[in-house]
Amino acid sequence: MNSRPLKGRIYQAIRGFEDHLEGELTVRKEVFGPLYYVEDRPGLDGESVFWHNNIWLEPFRAEFDSVAEAASILRGIQRNWAPVLFTLFRRGALIMAKLPSLSEKPRPFPWLLPDALMGAWTLQDAHTLVASPRCSSPFPGGVITFAGDREGPPSRAYLKLWEALVRCRKWPGPGERCLDAGASPGGWTWALARLGAEVLAVDRSPPEGRVLAMPGVSFIRHDAFTLRPEDIGPVDWLFCDVICYPPRLFEWIEKWLRSGFCRNYICTIKMQGPPDPSGPAFETVRRFAAISCSQVVHLYHNKHELTWIKVDSG
Ligand SMILES: C[S@@+](CC[C@H](N)C(=O)[O-])C[C@H]1O[C@@H](n2cnc3c(N)ncnc32)[C@H](O)[C@@H]1O
């Protein structure tokens, strides 16, 4: 066995948004399947790469002779390994069969994510394994599915909120005050009210009646961005899923941060077209990412949007 660390990181592209990742990674890279390996070097700003669903943080390459040897290399490091195969599927399946299985069951919500590391691996050719024990996403291969509710919520948008909250390992509890901006038709409000939170939904049009009727839900018909923090008062959580130009959202969030009225934020940043590293939307994403103790991610349930998350871990 011949194993070598790779001095860099591997970005796993999101299917359908490969051009976005390529637009961000202007440096030289080695591409295999959905994976983009970029060497660490001065001038590479790895913190400004957002269009991926997982970063392989400690990649290594290992040559192996047999399926058993490949599995033993991985098992010798840790328990959890998610395959990201793009070729040699049969050989990959044989290796998978020799590794501890990962549950593919849809998760309930709330679900407390275990602390154990989730690694990722692929086959570059029949005798070359590329893997990383540590990845940016806690989900296998960046994927999480939920046992959803087909009756209650009026839209499927609640799935991205559930995913963000599971990632944070924290969610609003009974009685906590939540502002849900851009709330209609009411998927997020429904998810929050189910947790027992007090939800103030703000939108230009009302959420569906059955959501409005849930205990703890109230509604203001208003442009969310012309409501100042002092108009609303302290809230435990601020959620925003408004469709708007990113700089408008940033300006509003800055007011909230300055007010000190809220410590937990989950906001979607809606994008238009591929990222233009010199354009205002991309610049705004970078400004969001630079806010202390926060991150910008592309959730598995996000479409053409990113999610900014800032949650008080104290
Ligand atoms: C993607 S939808 C939100 C979906 C919602 N999170 C859910 O779970 O059902 C975006 C919403 O933003 C609202 N919206 C757009 N501009 C707004 C603004 N300036 N203030 C408040 N709401 C706005 C739209 O009316 C629309 O209902």
GROMACS .gro file of C-alpha atoms and ligand atoms in nm:
model
  341
    1MET     CA    1   0.000   0.000   0.000
    2ASN     CA    2   0.129   0.340  -0.096
    3SER     CA    3  -0.059   0.632   0.062
    4ARG     CA    4   0.027   1.000   0.013
    5PRO     CA    5  -0.140   1.310   0.154
    6LEU     CA    6  -0.254   1.559  -0.108
    7LYS     CA    7  -0.148   1.913  -0.015
    8GLY     CA    8  -0.473   2.092  -0.084
    9ARG     CA    9  -0.845   2.036  -0.079
   10ILE     CA   10  -1.101   1.870  -0.300
   11TYR     CA   11  -1.424   2.048  -0.383
   12GLN     CA   12  -1.721   1.830  -0.468
   13ALA     CA   13  -1.935   2.002  -0.730
   14ILE     CA   14  -2.312   2.029  -0.706
   15ARG     CA   15  -2.481   1.854  -0.995
   16GLY     CA   16  -2.609   2.119  -1.236
   17PHE     CA   17  -2.387   2.390  -1.085
   18GLU     CA   18  -2.046   2.267  -1.200
   19ASP     CA   19  -2.003   2.589  -1.399
   20HIS     CA   20  -2.049   2.788  -1.077
   21LEU     CA   21  -1.766   2.604  -0.905
   22GLU     CA   22  -1.547   2.640  -1.213
   23GLY     CA   23  -1.621   3.014  -1.215
   24GLU     CA   24  -1.499   3.039  -0.856
   25LEU     CA   25  -1.194   2.815  -0.894
   26THR     CA   26  -0.988   3.022  -1.130
   27VAL     CA   27  -0.669   2.843  -1.021
   28ARG     CA   28  -0.524   2.530  -1.179
   29LYS     CA   29  -0.705   2.217  -1.070
   30GLU     CA   30  -0.720   1.846  -1.134
   31VAL     CA   31  -1.075   1.734  -1.215
   32PHE     CA   32  -1.201   1.379  -1.178
   33GLY     CA   33  -1.575   1.322  -1.195
   34PRO     CA   34  -1.747   1.579  -0.971
   35LEU     CA   35  -1.425   1.636  -0.774
   36TYR     CA   36  -1.193   1.934  -0.817
   37TYR     CA   37  -0.856   1.903  -0.649
   38VAL     CA   38  -0.682   2.233  -0.586
   39GLU     CA   39  -0.336   2.254  -0.436
   40ASP     CA   40  -0.281   2.492  -0.144
   41ARG     CA   41  -0.063   2.774  -0.251
   42PRO     CA   42  -0.019   3.142  -0.175
   43GLY     CA   43  -0.290   3.350  -0.337
   44LEU     CA   44  -0.557   3.080  -0.324
   45ASP     CA   45  -0.854   3.213  -0.126
   46GLY     CA   46  -1.024   2.887  -0.033
   47GLU     CA   47  -1.270   3.078   0.185
   48SER     CA   48  -1.434   3.236  -0.121
   49VAL     CA   49  -1.546   2.911  -0.280
   50PHE     CA   50  -1.914   2.848  -0.210
   51TRP     CA   51  -2.061   2.639  -0.493
   52HIS     CA   52  -1.981   2.290  -0.370
   53ASN     CA   53  -2.170   2.044  -0.159
   54ASN     CA   54  -1.868   1.921   0.030
   55ILE     CA   55  -1.501   2.002   0.077
   56TRP     CA   56  -1.262   1.715   0.133
   57LEU     CA   57  -1.035   1.879   0.385
   58GLU     CA   58  -0.758   1.621   0.436
   59PRO     CA   59  -0.737   1.433   0.109
   60PHE     CA   60  -0.494   1.153   0.039
   61ARG     CA   61  -0.432   0.918  -0.250
   62ALA     CA   62  -0.354   0.549  -0.196
   63GLU     CA   63  -0.265   0.274  -0.437
   64PHE     CA   64  -0.407  -0.070  -0.355
   65ASP     CA   65  -0.407  -0.418  -0.506
   66SER     CA   66  -0.734  -0.570  -0.389
   67VAL     CA   67  -1.082  -0.464  -0.284
   68ALA     CA   68  -1.007  -0.596   0.065
   69GLU     CA   69  -0.695  -0.380   0.084
   70ALA     CA   70  -0.885  -0.065  -0.020
   71ALA     CA   71  -1.149  -0.128   0.247
   72SER     CA   72  -0.885  -0.199   0.508
   73ILE     CA   73  -0.705   0.131   0.434
   74LEU     CA   74  -1.028   0.321   0.503
   75ARG     CA   75  -1.141   0.111   0.800
   76GLY     CA   76  -0.798   0.154   0.957
   77ILE     CA   77  -0.863   0.530   0.980
   78GLN     CA   78  -1.221   0.558   1.105
   79ARG     CA   79  -1.570   0.408   1.083
   80ASN     CA   80  -1.767   0.640   0.855
   81TRP     CA   81  -1.690   0.656   0.483
   82ALA     CA   82  -1.929   0.782   0.215
   83PRO     CA   83  -1.859   0.678  -0.144
   84VAL     CA   84  -1.864   0.942  -0.418
   85LEU     CA   85  -1.826   0.719  -0.723
   86PHE     CA   86  -1.817   0.842  -1.081
   87THR     CA   87  -1.655   0.536  -1.241
   88LEU     CA   88  -1.583   0.170  -1.157
   89PHE     CA   89  -1.919   0.134  -0.985
   90ARG     CA   90  -1.900  -0.245  -0.945
   91ARG     CA   91  -1.555  -0.232  -0.786
   92GLY     CA   92  -1.674   0.055  -0.569
   93ALA     CA   93  -1.975  -0.148  -0.454
   94LEU     CA   94  -1.744  -0.436  -0.353
   95ILE     CA   95  -1.536  -0.199  -0.141
   96MET     CA   96  -1.851  -0.049   0.011
   97ALA     CA   97  -1.971  -0.396   0.109
   98LYS     CA   98  -1.656  -0.437   0.319
   99LEU     CA   99  -1.704  -0.108   0.506
  100PRO     CA  100  -1.940  -0.042   0.798
  101SER     CA  101  -2.274   0.052   0.645
  102LEU     CA  102  -2.412   0.406   0.660
  103SER     CA  103  -2.783   0.445   0.715
  104GLU     CA  104  -2.966   0.576   0.409
  105LYS     CA  105  -3.292   0.608   0.598
  106PRO     CA  106  -3.462   0.947   0.568
  107ARG     CA  107  -3.413   1.131   0.897
  108PRO     CA  108  -3.686   1.261   1.124
  109PHE     CA  109  -3.678   1.623   1.239
  110PRO     CA  110  -3.556   1.730   1.486
  111TRP     CA  111  -3.259   1.495   1.461
  112LEU     CA  112  -2.940   1.543   1.660
  113LEU     CA  113  -2.648   1.488   1.428
  114PRO     CA  114  -2.384   1.254   1.577
  115ASP     CA  115  -2.036   1.398   1.637
  116ALA     CA  116  -1.845   1.121   1.453
  117LEU     CA  117  -1.642   1.228   1.150
  118MET     CA  118  -1.786   1.157   0.807
  119GLY     CA  119  -1.522   1.074   0.548
  120ALA     CA  120  -1.555   1.052   0.171
  121TRP     CA  121  -1.379   0.839  -0.088
  122THR     CA  122  -1.373   0.766  -0.458
  123LEU     CA  123  -1.189   0.549  -0.707
  124GLN     CA  124  -0.974   0.736  -0.954
  125ASP     CA  125  -0.886   0.412  -1.131
  126ALA     CA  126  -0.904   0.041  -1.045
  127HIS     CA  127  -0.604   0.064  -0.810
  128THR     CA  128  -0.618   0.424  -0.689
  129LEU     CA  129  -0.828   0.542  -0.401
  130VAL     CA  130  -0.873   0.912  -0.320
  131ALA     CA  131  -1.026   0.982   0.020
  132SER     CA  132  -1.053   1.231   0.303
  133PRO     CA  133  -1.139   1.145   0.664
  134ARG     CA  134  -1.251   1.502   0.734
  135CYS     CA  135  -1.504   1.688   0.519
  136SER     CA  136  -1.691   2.018   0.551
  137SER     CA  137  -2.034   1.855   0.529
  138PRO     CA  138  -2.144   1.637   0.819
  139PHE     CA  139  -2.369   1.440   0.582
  140PRO     CA  140  -2.252   1.138   0.377
  141GLY     CA  141  -2.132   1.276   0.045
  142GLY     CA  142  -2.305   1.606   0.135
  143VAL     CA  143  -2.649   1.442   0.112
  144ILE     CA  144  -2.928   1.436   0.369
  145THR     CA  145  -3.287   1.334   0.317
  146PHE     CA  146  -3.571   1.379   0.561
  147ALA     CA  147  -3.883   1.184   0.635
  148GLY     CA  148  -4.093   1.474   0.513
  149ASP     CA  149  -4.451   1.570   0.581
  150ARG     CA  150  -4.674   1.570   0.274
  151GLU     CA  151  -4.982   1.710   0.448
  152GLY     CA  152  -4.879   1.987   0.688
  153PRO     CA  153  -4.645   2.232   0.515
  154PRO     CA  154  -4.768   2.438   0.220
  155SER     CA  155  -4.430   2.430   0.041
  156ARG     CA  156  -4.120   2.211   0.038
  157ALA     CA  157  -3.902   2.502   0.149
  158TYR     CA  158  -3.914   2.369   0.509
  159LEU     CA  159  -3.663   2.098   0.406
  160LYS     CA  160  -3.381   2.351   0.366
  161LEU     CA  161  -3.465   2.501   0.703
  162TRP     CA  162  -3.459   2.156   0.867
  163GLU     CA  163  -3.124   2.087   0.702
  164ALA     CA  164  -2.975   2.415   0.822
  165LEU     CA  165  -3.097   2.355   1.178
  166VAL     CA  166  -2.964   1.998   1.183
  167ARG     CA  167  -2.625   2.130   1.069
  168CYS     CA  168  -2.632   2.384   1.353
  169ARG     CA  169  -2.724   2.110   1.602
  170LYS     CA  170  -2.961   2.369   1.746
  171TRP     CA  171  -3.316   2.487   1.677
  172PRO     CA  172  -3.573   2.720   1.832
  173GLY     CA  173  -3.738   2.581   2.143
  174PRO     CA  174  -4.085   2.638   2.286
  175GLY     CA  175  -4.153   3.005   2.347
  176GLU     CA  176  -3.847   3.133   2.159
  177ARG     CA  177  -3.929   3.434   1.943
  178CYS     CA  178  -3.862   3.393   1.571
  179LEU     CA  179  -3.890   3.644   1.289
  180ASP     CA  180  -3.964   3.472   0.957
  181ALA     CA  181  -3.914   3.723   0.675
  182GLY     CA  182  -4.053   3.628   0.334
  183ALA     CA  183  -4.266   3.368   0.509
  184SER     CA  184  -4.537   3.286   0.252
  185PRO     CA  185  -4.679   3.039   0.171
  186GLY     CA  186  -4.556   2.931   0.516
  187GLY     CA  187  -4.323   2.627   0.503
  188TRP     CA  188  -4.065   2.774   0.741
  189THR     CA  189  -4.330   2.922   0.970
  190TRP     CA  190  -4.499   2.581   0.985
  191ALA     CA  191  -4.167   2.411   1.075
  192LEU     CA  192  -4.091   2.667   1.347
  193ALA     CA  193  -4.441   2.665   1.497
  194ARG     CA  194  -4.421   2.285   1.517
  195LEU     CA  195  -4.118   2.327   1.745
  196GLY     CA  196  -4.335   2.535   1.978
  197ALA     CA  197  -4.170   2.867   1.882
  198GLU     CA  198  -4.348   3.204   1.867
  199VAL     CA  199  -4.328   3.301   1.500
  200LEU     CA  200  -4.376   3.650   1.361
  201ALA     CA  201  -4.423   3.593   0.986
  202VAL     CA  202  -4.362   3.892   0.759
  203ASP     CA  203  -4.448   3.895   0.391
  204ARG     CA  204  -4.623   4.103   0.129
  205SER     CA  205  -4.887   3.832   0.107
  206PRO     CA  206  -5.018   3.613   0.390
  207PRO     CA  207  -4.915   3.254   0.458
  208GLU     CA  208  -5.178   2.987   0.407
  209GLY     CA  209  -5.467   2.994   0.656
  210ARG     CA  210  -5.383   2.663   0.822
  211VAL     CA  211  -5.031   2.793   0.900
  212LEU     CA  212  -5.168   3.122   1.033
  213ALA     CA  213  -5.402   2.921   1.259
  214MET     CA  214  -5.112   2.735   1.426
  215PRO     CA  215  -5.050   2.826   1.792
  216GLY     CA  216  -4.781   3.092   1.830
  217VAL     CA  217  -4.805   3.228   1.473
  218SER     CA  218  -4.874   3.594   1.397
  219PHE     CA  219  -4.844   3.783   1.070
  220ILE     CA  220  -4.754   4.132   0.947
  221ARG     CA  221  -4.812   4.224   0.583
  222HIS     CA  222  -4.509   4.441   0.514
  223ASP     CA  223  -4.190   4.484   0.317
  224ALA     CA  224  -3.952   4.306   0.555
  225PHE     CA  225  -3.662   4.534   0.468
  226THR     CA  226  -3.840   4.852   0.573
  227LEU     CA  227  -3.901   4.706   0.919
  228ARG     CA  228  -3.624   4.818   1.152
  229PRO     CA  229  -3.500   4.597   1.437
  230GLU     CA  230  -3.649   4.847   1.687
  231ASP     CA  231  -3.990   4.802   1.519
  232ILE     CA  232  -3.977   4.430   1.594
  233GLY     CA  233  -3.775   4.422   1.919
  234PRO     CA  234  -3.547   4.141   2.038
  235VAL     CA  235  -3.588   3.802   1.872
  236ASP     CA  236  -3.409   3.474   1.942
  237TRP     CA  237  -3.386   3.379   1.576
  238LEU     CA  238  -3.407   3.566   1.248
  239PHE     CA  239  -3.498   3.368   0.938
  240CYS     CA  240  -3.513   3.518   0.592
  241ASP     CA  241  -3.610   3.351   0.264
  242VAL     CA  242  -3.705   3.670   0.075
  243ILE     CA  243  -3.633   3.669  -0.298
  244CYS     CA  244  -3.420   3.982  -0.340
  245TYR     CA  245  -3.085   4.113  -0.457
  246PRO     CA  246  -2.819   3.998  -0.209
  247PRO     CA  247  -2.695   4.353  -0.126
  248ARG     CA  248  -3.048   4.443  -0.006
  249LEU     CA  249  -3.050   4.150   0.233
  250PHE     CA  250  -2.700   4.236   0.355
  251GLU     CA  251  -2.793   4.595   0.432
  252TRP     CA  252  -3.090   4.479   0.641
  253ILE     CA  253  -2.891   4.210   0.823
  254GLU     CA  254  -2.621   4.464   0.909
  255LYS     CA  255  -2.886   4.668   1.092
  256TRP     CA  256  -2.986   4.362   1.292
  257LEU     CA  257  -2.626   4.277   1.379
  258ARG     CA  258  -2.564   4.635   1.492
  259SER     CA  259  -2.884   4.635   1.701
  260GLY     CA  260  -2.773   4.335   1.908
  261PHE     CA  261  -3.137   4.223   1.905
  262CYS     CA  262  -3.071   3.878   1.763
  263ARG     CA  263  -2.799   3.612   1.793
  264ASN     CA  264  -2.915   3.339   1.558
  265TYR     CA  265  -2.963   3.386   1.184
  266ILE     CA  266  -3.047   3.164   0.889
  267CYS     CA  267  -3.093   3.349   0.559
  268THR     CA  268  -3.102   3.233   0.200
  269ILE     CA  269  -2.900   3.440  -0.046
  270LYS     CA  270  -3.078   3.416  -0.381
  271MET     CA  271  -2.856   3.419  -0.688
  272GLN     CA  272  -2.914   3.507  -1.050
  273GLY     CA  273  -2.695   3.353  -1.317
  274PRO     CA  274  -2.347   3.209  -1.263
  275PRO     CA  275  -2.122   3.374  -1.004
  276ASP     CA  276  -1.934   3.673  -1.136
  277PRO     CA  277  -1.637   3.707  -0.898
  278SER     CA  278  -1.626   4.080  -0.968
  279GLY     CA  279  -2.005   4.138  -0.946
  280PRO     CA  280  -2.206   4.278  -0.652
  281ALA     CA  281  -2.384   3.949  -0.569
  282PHE     CA  282  -2.059   3.756  -0.531
  283GLU     CA  283  -1.905   4.042  -0.337
  284THR     CA  284  -2.204   4.033  -0.101
  285VAL     CA  285  -2.168   3.659  -0.051
  286ARG     CA  286  -1.805   3.721   0.049
  287ARG     CA  287  -1.916   3.993   0.290
  288PHE     CA  288  -2.166   3.756   0.450
  289ALA     CA  289  -1.898   3.487   0.481
  290ALA     CA  290  -1.666   3.738   0.650
  291ILE     CA  291  -1.912   3.806   0.935
  292SER     CA  292  -1.758   3.654   1.245
  293CYS     CA  293  -1.871   3.308   1.357
  294SER     CA  294  -2.079   3.259   1.047
  295GLN     CA  295  -2.066   3.054   0.730
  296VAL     CA  296  -2.210   3.052   0.381
  297VAL     CA  297  -2.301   2.707   0.251
  298HIS     CA  298  -2.490   2.547  -0.029
  299LEU     CA  299  -2.734   2.313   0.141
  300TYR     CA  300  -2.836   1.988  -0.023
  301HIS     CA  301  -3.191   2.132  -0.038
  302ASN     CA  302  -3.082   2.467  -0.182
  303LYS     CA  303  -3.140   2.533  -0.546
  304HIS     CA  304  -2.989   2.843  -0.708
  305GLU     CA  305  -2.917   3.000  -0.373
  306LEU     CA  306  -2.674   2.987  -0.085
  307THR     CA  307  -2.749   2.995   0.286
  308TRP     CA  308  -2.587   3.221   0.541
  309ILE     CA  309  -2.586   3.073   0.892
  310LYS     CA  310  -2.479   3.246   1.210
  311VAL     CA  311  -2.577   3.065   1.523
  312ASP     CA  312  -2.467   3.144   1.876
  313SER     CA  313  -2.303   2.829   2.004
  314GLY     CA  314  -2.275   2.956   2.364
  315LIG     C1  315  -3.922   3.173  -0.160
  315LIG     S1  316  -4.066   3.249  -0.099
  315LIG     C2  317  -4.057   3.204   0.071
  315LIG     C3  318  -4.098   3.062   0.101
  315LIG     C4  319  -4.116   3.039   0.248
  315LIG     N1  320  -3.989   3.044   0.321
  315LIG     C5  321  -4.181   2.905   0.278
  315LIG     O1  322  -4.121   2.824   0.350
  315LIG     O2  323  -4.293   2.882   0.233
  315LIG     C6  324  -4.023   3.417  -0.096
  315LIG     C7  325  -4.127   3.507  -0.032
  315LIG     O3  326  -4.066   3.637  -0.019
  315LIG     C8  327  -4.170   3.731  -0.026
  315LIG     N2  328  -4.112   3.865  -0.046
  315LIG     C9  329  -4.050   3.914  -0.155
  315LIG     N3  330  -4.004   4.039  -0.129
  315LIG    C10  331  -4.037   4.067   0.000
  315LIG    C11  332  -4.014   4.177   0.085
  315LIG     N4  333  -3.947   4.284   0.043
  315LIG     N5  334  -4.061   4.171   0.211
  315LIG    C12  335  -4.129   4.062   0.254
  315LIG     N6  336  -4.152   3.954   0.178
  315LIG    C13  337  -4.107   3.957   0.052
  315LIG    C14  338  -4.258   3.680  -0.138
  315LIG     O4  339  -4.388   3.736  -0.126
  315LIG    C15  340  -4.254   3.529  -0.115
  315LIG     O5  341  -4.364   3.488  -0.039
   0.00000   0.00000   0.00000
